[in-house]
């Protein structure tokens, strides 16, 4: 069985973009592979963040992952900082990571612009990401397109480490492959930027039916459709993309037809979408509520998962240390 690793930042809110673009697929993958899914709090602290809410956002993200159907019996769902080996491997991999490649990462260049003084952690973000995956010798990494550059660098880091240290040791760090999300990317309700909590353009996965409708009503559609009589183009309508995630195929066809012929106004289309979203999301919201009412249970799930992850992580790290010539004795 292939091993799968992916991570998500503890933004505090799982939204429908995360769900359709990533997490829904994770739920499927847990039935096919040996999976680890990680709330990457150590990545989250590379950007300015609210210290007082980090722990709460972390547990809320874990609750979200469990509520959508990740099963602790099948997949290891854990918090990155609970497994300190991520940080240790990060350091070891820093020694084979080319600085030029880090500086070339588009995400680094974008995020660096927001700082007067760029923290080194922001530059090293992709090295920690490589450590996340290589620590478990995972070979499949489900990600969105925006992570492909990080994945390429991760492969380069594995290659360099192998060239320098694995030779003759009978132990290698396998080069992981991206497992690209097939779903079309959902934009934010503004119809412009990607859906993201920090942009305030999301529909939360656990929003109430009232909130879902309140947010859908004013959401951007095909910009060329100005009046009720204008025919629309579902291909360029973000609301149609969301239909593709929540409405059955027959409804999608009906929606597309009524959009192209101006048979429906955008509000009619949104009402159908709201109903389908609410039907899908209500059980998930209820499960999240149950888990929130049992914080002790969630913590216990995370603790047990971290213990499992740590056992795997330590086995890899022992070999990595050995290959790199470090003096034994760290087990003590
Ligand atoms: N950088 C990823 C993102 O922002 C999150 C992440 C951290 C990740 N570590 C990972 C994804 C390891 C895949 C594998 O989406």
Short mmCIF file of C-alpha atoms and ligand atoms in Angstrom, two decimals:
data_model
loop_
_atom_site.label_atom_id
_atom_site.label_comp_id
_atom_site.label_asym_id
_atom_site.label_seq_id
_atom_site.Cartn_x
_atom_site.Cartn_y
_atom_site.Cartn_z
CA UNK A 1 0.00 0.00 0.00
CA UNK A 2 1.28 3.43 -0.91
CA UNK A 3 1.71 5.93 1.86
CA UNK A 4 -0.08 9.26 1.52
CA UNK A 5 0.72 12.46 3.38
CA UNK A 6 -0.96 15.83 3.22
CA UNK A 7 -1.25 18.87 5.42
CA UNK A 8 -3.62 21.74 6.03
CA UNK A 9 -3.04 24.96 7.91
CA UNK A 10 -5.05 25.64 11.08
CA UNK A 11 -6.92 28.59 9.61
CA UNK A 12 -9.73 28.04 12.11
CA UNK A 13 -12.32 27.42 9.47
CA UNK A 14 -12.66 24.60 7.02
CA UNK A 15 -14.50 26.06 4.02
CA UNK A 16 -16.11 24.58 0.94
CA UNK A 17 -13.01 25.39 -1.11
CA UNK A 18 -10.88 23.20 1.19
CA UNK A 19 -13.56 20.56 1.14
CA UNK A 20 -14.10 20.28 -2.62
CA UNK A 21 -10.46 20.92 -3.48
CA UNK A 22 -8.79 18.63 -0.98
CA UNK A 23 -10.39 17.20 2.09
CA UNK A 24 -13.22 15.34 0.37
CA UNK A 25 -10.58 13.48 -1.60
CA UNK A 26 -8.67 12.68 1.58
CA UNK A 27 -11.75 10.88 2.87
CA UNK A 28 -11.69 8.68 -0.25
CA UNK A 29 -7.93 8.12 -0.07
CA UNK A 30 -8.11 6.77 3.48
CA UNK A 31 -9.91 3.72 2.08
CA UNK A 32 -7.23 3.07 -0.54
CA UNK A 33 -3.90 3.92 1.08
CA UNK A 34 -1.96 4.23 4.26
CA UNK A 35 -2.72 7.87 5.08
CA UNK A 36 -1.42 10.61 7.34
CA UNK A 37 -3.21 13.97 7.48
CA UNK A 38 -1.62 16.72 9.44
CA UNK A 39 -2.71 20.06 10.85
CA UNK A 40 0.43 22.04 10.09
CA UNK A 41 0.67 24.51 12.95
CA UNK A 42 4.42 24.91 12.52
CA UNK A 43 3.80 26.16 8.99
CA UNK A 44 1.11 28.54 10.20
CA UNK A 45 3.53 30.40 12.47
CA UNK A 46 5.76 31.44 9.56
CA UNK A 47 3.31 34.28 8.88
CA UNK A 48 2.10 36.90 11.34
CA UNK A 49 -0.60 35.18 13.40
CA UNK A 50 -2.81 35.53 16.43
CA UNK A 51 -1.03 33.71 19.23
CA UNK A 52 -4.01 33.54 21.56
CA UNK A 53 -6.20 31.63 19.11
CA UNK A 54 -3.67 29.27 17.49
CA UNK A 55 -4.41 26.32 19.78
CA UNK A 56 -8.15 26.76 19.33
CA UNK A 57 -7.83 27.03 15.54
CA UNK A 58 -5.71 23.88 15.56
CA UNK A 59 -8.25 21.82 17.46
CA UNK A 60 -11.09 23.26 15.38
CA UNK A 61 -9.31 22.17 12.20
CA UNK A 62 -8.83 18.68 13.63
CA UNK A 63 -12.53 18.58 14.55
CA UNK A 64 -13.36 19.62 11.00
CA UNK A 65 -11.28 16.84 9.49
CA UNK A 66 -12.91 14.26 11.71
CA UNK A 67 -16.39 15.66 11.07
CA UNK A 68 -16.06 15.33 7.29
CA UNK A 69 -15.28 11.66 7.72
CA UNK A 70 -11.59 11.11 8.30
CA UNK A 71 -11.60 8.06 10.52
CA UNK A 72 -8.92 7.78 13.22
CA UNK A 73 -9.07 4.00 12.78
CA UNK A 74 -8.04 4.35 9.14
CA UNK A 75 -5.95 7.48 8.85
CA UNK A 76 -3.51 9.16 11.20
CA UNK A 77 -4.97 12.63 11.77
CA UNK A 78 -2.53 14.59 13.90
CA UNK A 79 -0.98 17.91 14.79
CA UNK A 80 2.44 18.66 13.34
CA UNK A 81 3.98 20.18 16.47
CA UNK A 82 3.01 17.09 18.47
CA UNK A 83 5.66 15.21 16.52
CA UNK A 84 8.88 17.14 17.13
CA UNK A 85 10.71 14.94 14.62
CA UNK A 86 9.29 17.18 11.86
CA UNK A 87 11.46 20.00 13.14
CA UNK A 88 14.49 17.80 13.49
CA UNK A 89 14.28 16.46 9.96
CA UNK A 90 13.67 20.00 8.76
CA UNK A 91 17.06 20.96 10.17
CA UNK A 92 18.82 17.97 8.66
CA UNK A 93 17.28 18.64 5.24
CA UNK A 94 18.27 22.31 5.40
CA UNK A 95 21.82 21.10 4.90
CA UNK A 96 21.05 19.77 1.41
CA UNK A 97 18.58 22.44 0.30
CA UNK A 98 19.81 24.96 -2.26
CA UNK A 99 19.18 28.52 -1.10
CA UNK A 100 18.55 29.66 -4.67
CA UNK A 101 15.63 27.25 -5.01
CA UNK A 102 14.06 28.57 -1.81
CA UNK A 103 14.37 32.14 -3.03
CA UNK A 104 12.78 31.21 -6.33
CA UNK A 105 9.57 29.80 -4.79
CA UNK A 106 6.64 31.96 -5.90
CA UNK A 107 4.81 31.49 -2.61
CA UNK A 108 7.86 32.76 -0.76
CA UNK A 109 8.17 35.76 -3.05
CA UNK A 110 4.48 36.61 -2.60
CA UNK A 111 4.47 36.23 1.16
CA UNK A 112 7.84 37.94 1.62
CA UNK A 113 6.38 41.15 0.19
CA UNK A 114 4.15 41.45 3.24
CA UNK A 115 7.16 41.71 5.56
CA UNK A 116 9.65 44.50 6.19
CA UNK A 117 11.99 41.97 7.72
CA UNK A 118 11.56 38.52 6.20
CA UNK A 119 11.65 35.73 8.80
CA UNK A 120 13.95 32.84 7.86
CA UNK A 121 11.07 30.50 8.68
CA UNK A 122 9.18 31.82 5.68
CA UNK A 123 12.10 31.00 3.42
CA UNK A 124 12.42 27.54 4.96
CA UNK A 125 8.71 26.76 4.76
CA UNK A 126 9.17 24.33 1.84
CA UNK A 127 11.96 22.50 3.67
CA UNK A 128 9.63 21.84 6.59
CA UNK A 129 7.05 20.69 4.06
CA UNK A 130 9.61 18.30 2.59
CA UNK A 131 10.37 17.04 6.09
CA UNK A 132 6.65 16.43 6.69
CA UNK A 133 6.45 14.04 3.79
CA UNK A 134 9.92 12.45 3.81
CA UNK A 135 9.68 11.73 7.55
CA UNK A 136 7.08 9.09 6.73
CA UNK A 137 8.68 8.13 3.42
CA UNK A 138 5.30 8.91 1.88
CA UNK A 139 5.15 8.66 -1.90
CA UNK A 140 1.82 10.31 -2.71
CA UNK A 141 0.99 13.87 -1.75
CA UNK A 142 -2.51 15.12 -2.58
CA UNK A 143 -2.24 18.87 -3.19
CA UNK A 144 -3.62 21.66 -5.29
CA UNK A 145 -1.74 23.17 -8.21
CA UNK A 146 -0.41 25.97 -6.04
CA UNK A 147 1.78 23.41 -4.25
CA UNK A 148 3.44 21.88 -7.32
CA UNK A 149 6.52 24.02 -7.01
CA UNK A 150 6.94 22.97 -3.39
CA UNK A 151 6.53 19.34 -4.47
CA UNK A 152 9.22 19.70 -7.13
CA UNK A 153 11.58 21.16 -4.54
CA UNK A 154 10.72 18.34 -2.16
CA UNK A 155 11.77 15.84 -4.82
CA UNK A 156 14.98 17.75 -5.39
CA UNK A 157 15.72 17.69 -1.64
CA UNK A 158 15.13 13.93 -1.53
CA UNK A 159 17.40 13.42 -4.55
CA UNK A 160 20.17 15.51 -3.06
CA UNK A 161 19.93 13.79 0.29
CA UNK A 162 20.02 10.41 -1.42
CA UNK A 163 22.99 11.33 -3.57
CA UNK A 164 24.96 12.62 -0.64
CA UNK A 165 23.99 10.15 2.10
CA UNK A 166 22.04 7.15 0.90
CA UNK A 167 24.75 5.71 -1.30
CA UNK A 168 25.43 2.16 -0.20
CA UNK A 169 23.44 2.55 3.01
CA UNK A 170 20.50 0.54 1.68
CA UNK A 171 18.16 3.28 2.79
CA UNK A 172 16.69 6.06 0.70
CA UNK A 173 14.13 8.81 1.00
CA UNK A 174 11.68 8.05 -1.82
CA UNK A 175 10.83 10.94 -4.13
CA UNK A 176 7.17 11.78 -3.49
CA UNK A 177 4.68 12.47 -6.25
CA UNK A 178 1.91 15.02 -6.30
CA UNK A 179 -1.60 13.66 -6.51
CA UNK A 180 -3.30 16.57 -8.21
CA UNK A 181 -6.84 17.44 -7.23
CA UNK A 182 -9.12 16.87 -10.21
CA UNK A 183 -11.95 19.14 -9.06
CA UNK A 184 -12.12 22.60 -10.60
CA UNK A 185 -10.90 25.20 -8.16
CA UNK A 186 -13.64 27.01 -6.28
CA UNK A 187 -13.16 30.75 -6.11
CA UNK A 188 -14.28 32.94 -3.24
CA UNK A 189 -17.75 34.44 -3.18
CA UNK A 190 -16.29 37.55 -4.83
CA UNK A 191 -15.61 35.33 -7.87
CA UNK A 192 -12.09 36.75 -8.12
CA UNK A 193 -9.57 35.38 -5.64
CA UNK A 194 -9.21 31.84 -4.41
CA UNK A 195 -11.51 31.04 -1.51
CA UNK A 196 -9.63 31.80 1.67
CA UNK A 197 -10.48 32.59 5.24
CA UNK A 198 -8.10 35.53 5.33
CA UNK A 199 -9.91 37.14 2.38
CA UNK A 200 -13.31 36.75 4.06
CA UNK A 201 -14.84 35.28 0.89
CA UNK A 202 -15.68 31.81 2.15
CA UNK A 203 -18.65 29.64 2.91
CA UNK A 204 -17.70 27.68 5.99
CA UNK A 205 -18.27 23.96 5.80
CA UNK A 206 -20.17 24.20 9.07
CA UNK A 207 -22.12 27.37 8.37
CA UNK A 208 -25.81 27.17 9.26
CA UNK A 209 -28.43 26.97 6.48
CA UNK A 210 -29.31 30.63 7.12
CA UNK A 211 -25.70 31.76 6.80
CA UNK A 212 -25.18 29.69 3.65
CA UNK A 213 -28.12 31.43 2.02
CA UNK A 214 -27.09 34.88 3.26
CA UNK A 215 -23.64 34.37 1.72
CA UNK A 216 -24.83 32.84 -1.55
CA UNK A 217 -27.39 35.53 -2.33
CA UNK A 218 -24.91 38.32 -3.13
CA UNK A 219 -22.17 36.00 -4.46
CA UNK A 220 -20.59 36.78 -7.84
CA UNK A 221 -21.86 34.93 -10.93
CA UNK A 222 -21.06 35.31 -14.64
CA UNK A 223 -20.12 39.03 -14.75
CA UNK A 224 -21.60 39.39 -18.25
CA UNK A 225 -25.03 38.52 -16.93
CA UNK A 226 -26.22 41.97 -15.89
CA UNK A 227 -30.00 41.73 -16.12
CA UNK A 228 -32.38 38.87 -15.52
CA UNK A 229 -32.89 38.46 -19.29
CA UNK A 230 -29.22 38.09 -20.20
CA UNK A 231 -28.23 34.51 -20.93
CA UNK A 232 -25.30 33.36 -18.78
CA UNK A 233 -22.30 31.15 -19.28
CA UNK A 234 -21.99 28.46 -16.61
CA UNK A 235 -18.40 27.71 -17.70
CA UNK A 236 -17.23 30.98 -16.19
CA UNK A 237 -19.63 31.11 -13.25
CA UNK A 238 -18.22 30.28 -9.84
CA UNK A 239 -21.69 29.35 -8.60
CA UNK A 240 -21.85 26.70 -11.30
CA UNK A 241 -18.47 25.36 -10.14
CA UNK A 242 -19.95 25.00 -6.66
CA UNK A 243 -22.99 23.23 -8.16
CA UNK A 244 -20.54 20.72 -9.62
CA UNK A 245 -19.41 19.96 -6.09
CA UNK A 246 -22.81 19.67 -4.45
CA UNK A 247 -25.56 19.03 -7.01
CA UNK A 248 -26.25 15.73 -8.77
CA UNK A 249 -25.37 15.53 -12.51
CA UNK A 250 -28.99 15.87 -13.67
CA UNK A 251 -29.38 19.07 -11.68
CA UNK A 252 -26.10 20.39 -13.05
CA UNK A 253 -27.42 19.91 -16.59
CA UNK A 254 -30.69 21.60 -15.75
CA UNK A 255 -28.84 24.49 -14.12
CA UNK A 256 -26.53 24.92 -17.13
CA UNK A 257 -29.45 24.86 -19.53
CA UNK A 258 -31.51 27.37 -17.56
CA UNK A 259 -28.49 29.63 -17.24
CA UNK A 260 -27.68 29.62 -20.99
CA UNK A 261 -31.32 30.26 -21.92
CA UNK A 262 -31.96 32.78 -19.14
CA UNK A 263 -34.75 30.45 -18.03
CA UNK A 264 -33.63 30.99 -14.47
CA UNK A 265 -32.27 34.07 -12.81
CA UNK A 266 -29.12 33.72 -10.74
CA UNK A 267 -31.16 33.70 -7.55
CA UNK A 268 -33.20 30.73 -8.77
CA UNK A 269 -29.99 28.89 -9.48
CA UNK A 270 -28.56 29.82 -6.09
CA UNK A 271 -31.66 28.61 -4.28
CA UNK A 272 -31.26 25.15 -5.80
CA UNK A 273 -27.59 25.20 -4.88
CA UNK A 274 -28.32 26.27 -1.32
CA UNK A 275 -30.74 23.38 -0.89
CA UNK A 276 -28.20 20.87 -2.15
CA UNK A 277 -25.39 22.31 -0.07
CA UNK A 278 -27.52 22.28 3.03
CA UNK A 279 -28.52 18.66 2.44
CA UNK A 280 -24.87 17.61 2.10
CA UNK A 281 -23.46 19.76 4.86
CA UNK A 282 -26.04 19.39 7.62
CA UNK A 283 -24.81 15.97 8.79
CA UNK A 284 -21.22 17.24 8.75
CA UNK A 285 -22.17 20.28 10.80
CA UNK A 286 -23.94 18.08 13.31
CA UNK A 287 -20.94 15.80 13.64
CA UNK A 288 -18.68 18.81 14.20
CA UNK A 289 -21.04 20.00 16.93
CA UNK A 290 -20.90 16.64 18.65
CA UNK A 291 -17.10 16.67 18.57
CA UNK A 292 -16.93 20.25 19.88
CA UNK A 293 -19.01 19.10 22.83
CA UNK A 294 -16.36 16.47 23.60
CA UNK A 295 -13.00 18.25 23.56
CA UNK A 296 -11.46 15.56 25.75
CA UNK A 297 -12.26 12.92 23.18
CA UNK A 298 -10.76 14.94 20.35
CA UNK A 299 -7.58 15.53 22.33
CA UNK A 300 -7.34 11.83 23.04
CA UNK A 301 -7.72 11.06 19.30
CA UNK A 302 -4.93 13.53 18.51
CA UNK A 303 -2.71 12.18 21.24
CA UNK A 304 -3.09 8.61 20.02
CA UNK A 305 -2.48 9.71 16.42
CA UNK A 306 0.67 11.59 17.39
CA UNK A 307 1.95 8.46 19.14
CA UNK A 308 1.46 6.43 15.97
CA UNK A 309 3.02 9.10 13.77
CA UNK A 310 5.96 9.42 16.13
CA UNK A 311 6.78 5.74 15.96
CA UNK A 312 7.03 5.98 12.16
CA UNK A 313 8.92 9.25 12.34
CA UNK A 314 11.50 7.95 14.78
CA UNK A 315 12.23 4.93 12.64
CA UNK A 316 13.00 7.17 9.64
CA UNK A 317 15.00 9.63 11.68
CA UNK A 318 17.16 6.93 13.23
CA UNK A 319 18.22 5.85 9.74
CA UNK A 320 18.66 9.42 8.54
CA UNK A 321 20.90 10.31 11.49
CA UNK A 322 22.90 7.16 10.95
CA UNK A 323 23.35 7.83 7.23
CA UNK A 324 24.49 11.36 8.01
CA UNK A 325 27.14 10.08 10.39
CA UNK A 326 25.77 11.51 13.63
CA UNK A 327 26.88 9.84 16.84
CA UNK A 328 24.32 7.37 18.17
CA UNK A 329 22.80 7.86 21.59
CA UNK A 330 19.85 10.13 20.87
CA UNK A 331 17.44 7.27 21.71
CA UNK A 332 18.38 7.48 25.40
N1 LIG B 1 1.87 24.08 2.24
C1 LIG B 1 0.62 23.35 2.22
C2 LIG B 1 -0.52 24.33 1.91
O1 LIG B 1 -0.42 25.49 2.21
C3 LIG B 1 0.34 22.65 3.52
C4 LIG B 1 1.34 21.57 3.80
C5 LIG B 1 2.28 21.56 4.78
C6 LIG B 1 1.48 20.35 3.10
N2 LIG B 1 2.99 20.42 4.76
C7 LIG B 1 2.53 19.65 3.74
C8 LIG B 1 0.82 19.80 2.00
C9 LIG B 1 2.94 18.41 3.27
C10 LIG B 1 1.25 18.56 1.54
C11 LIG B 1 2.30 17.87 2.18
O2 LIG B 1 -1.53 23.90 1.40
#
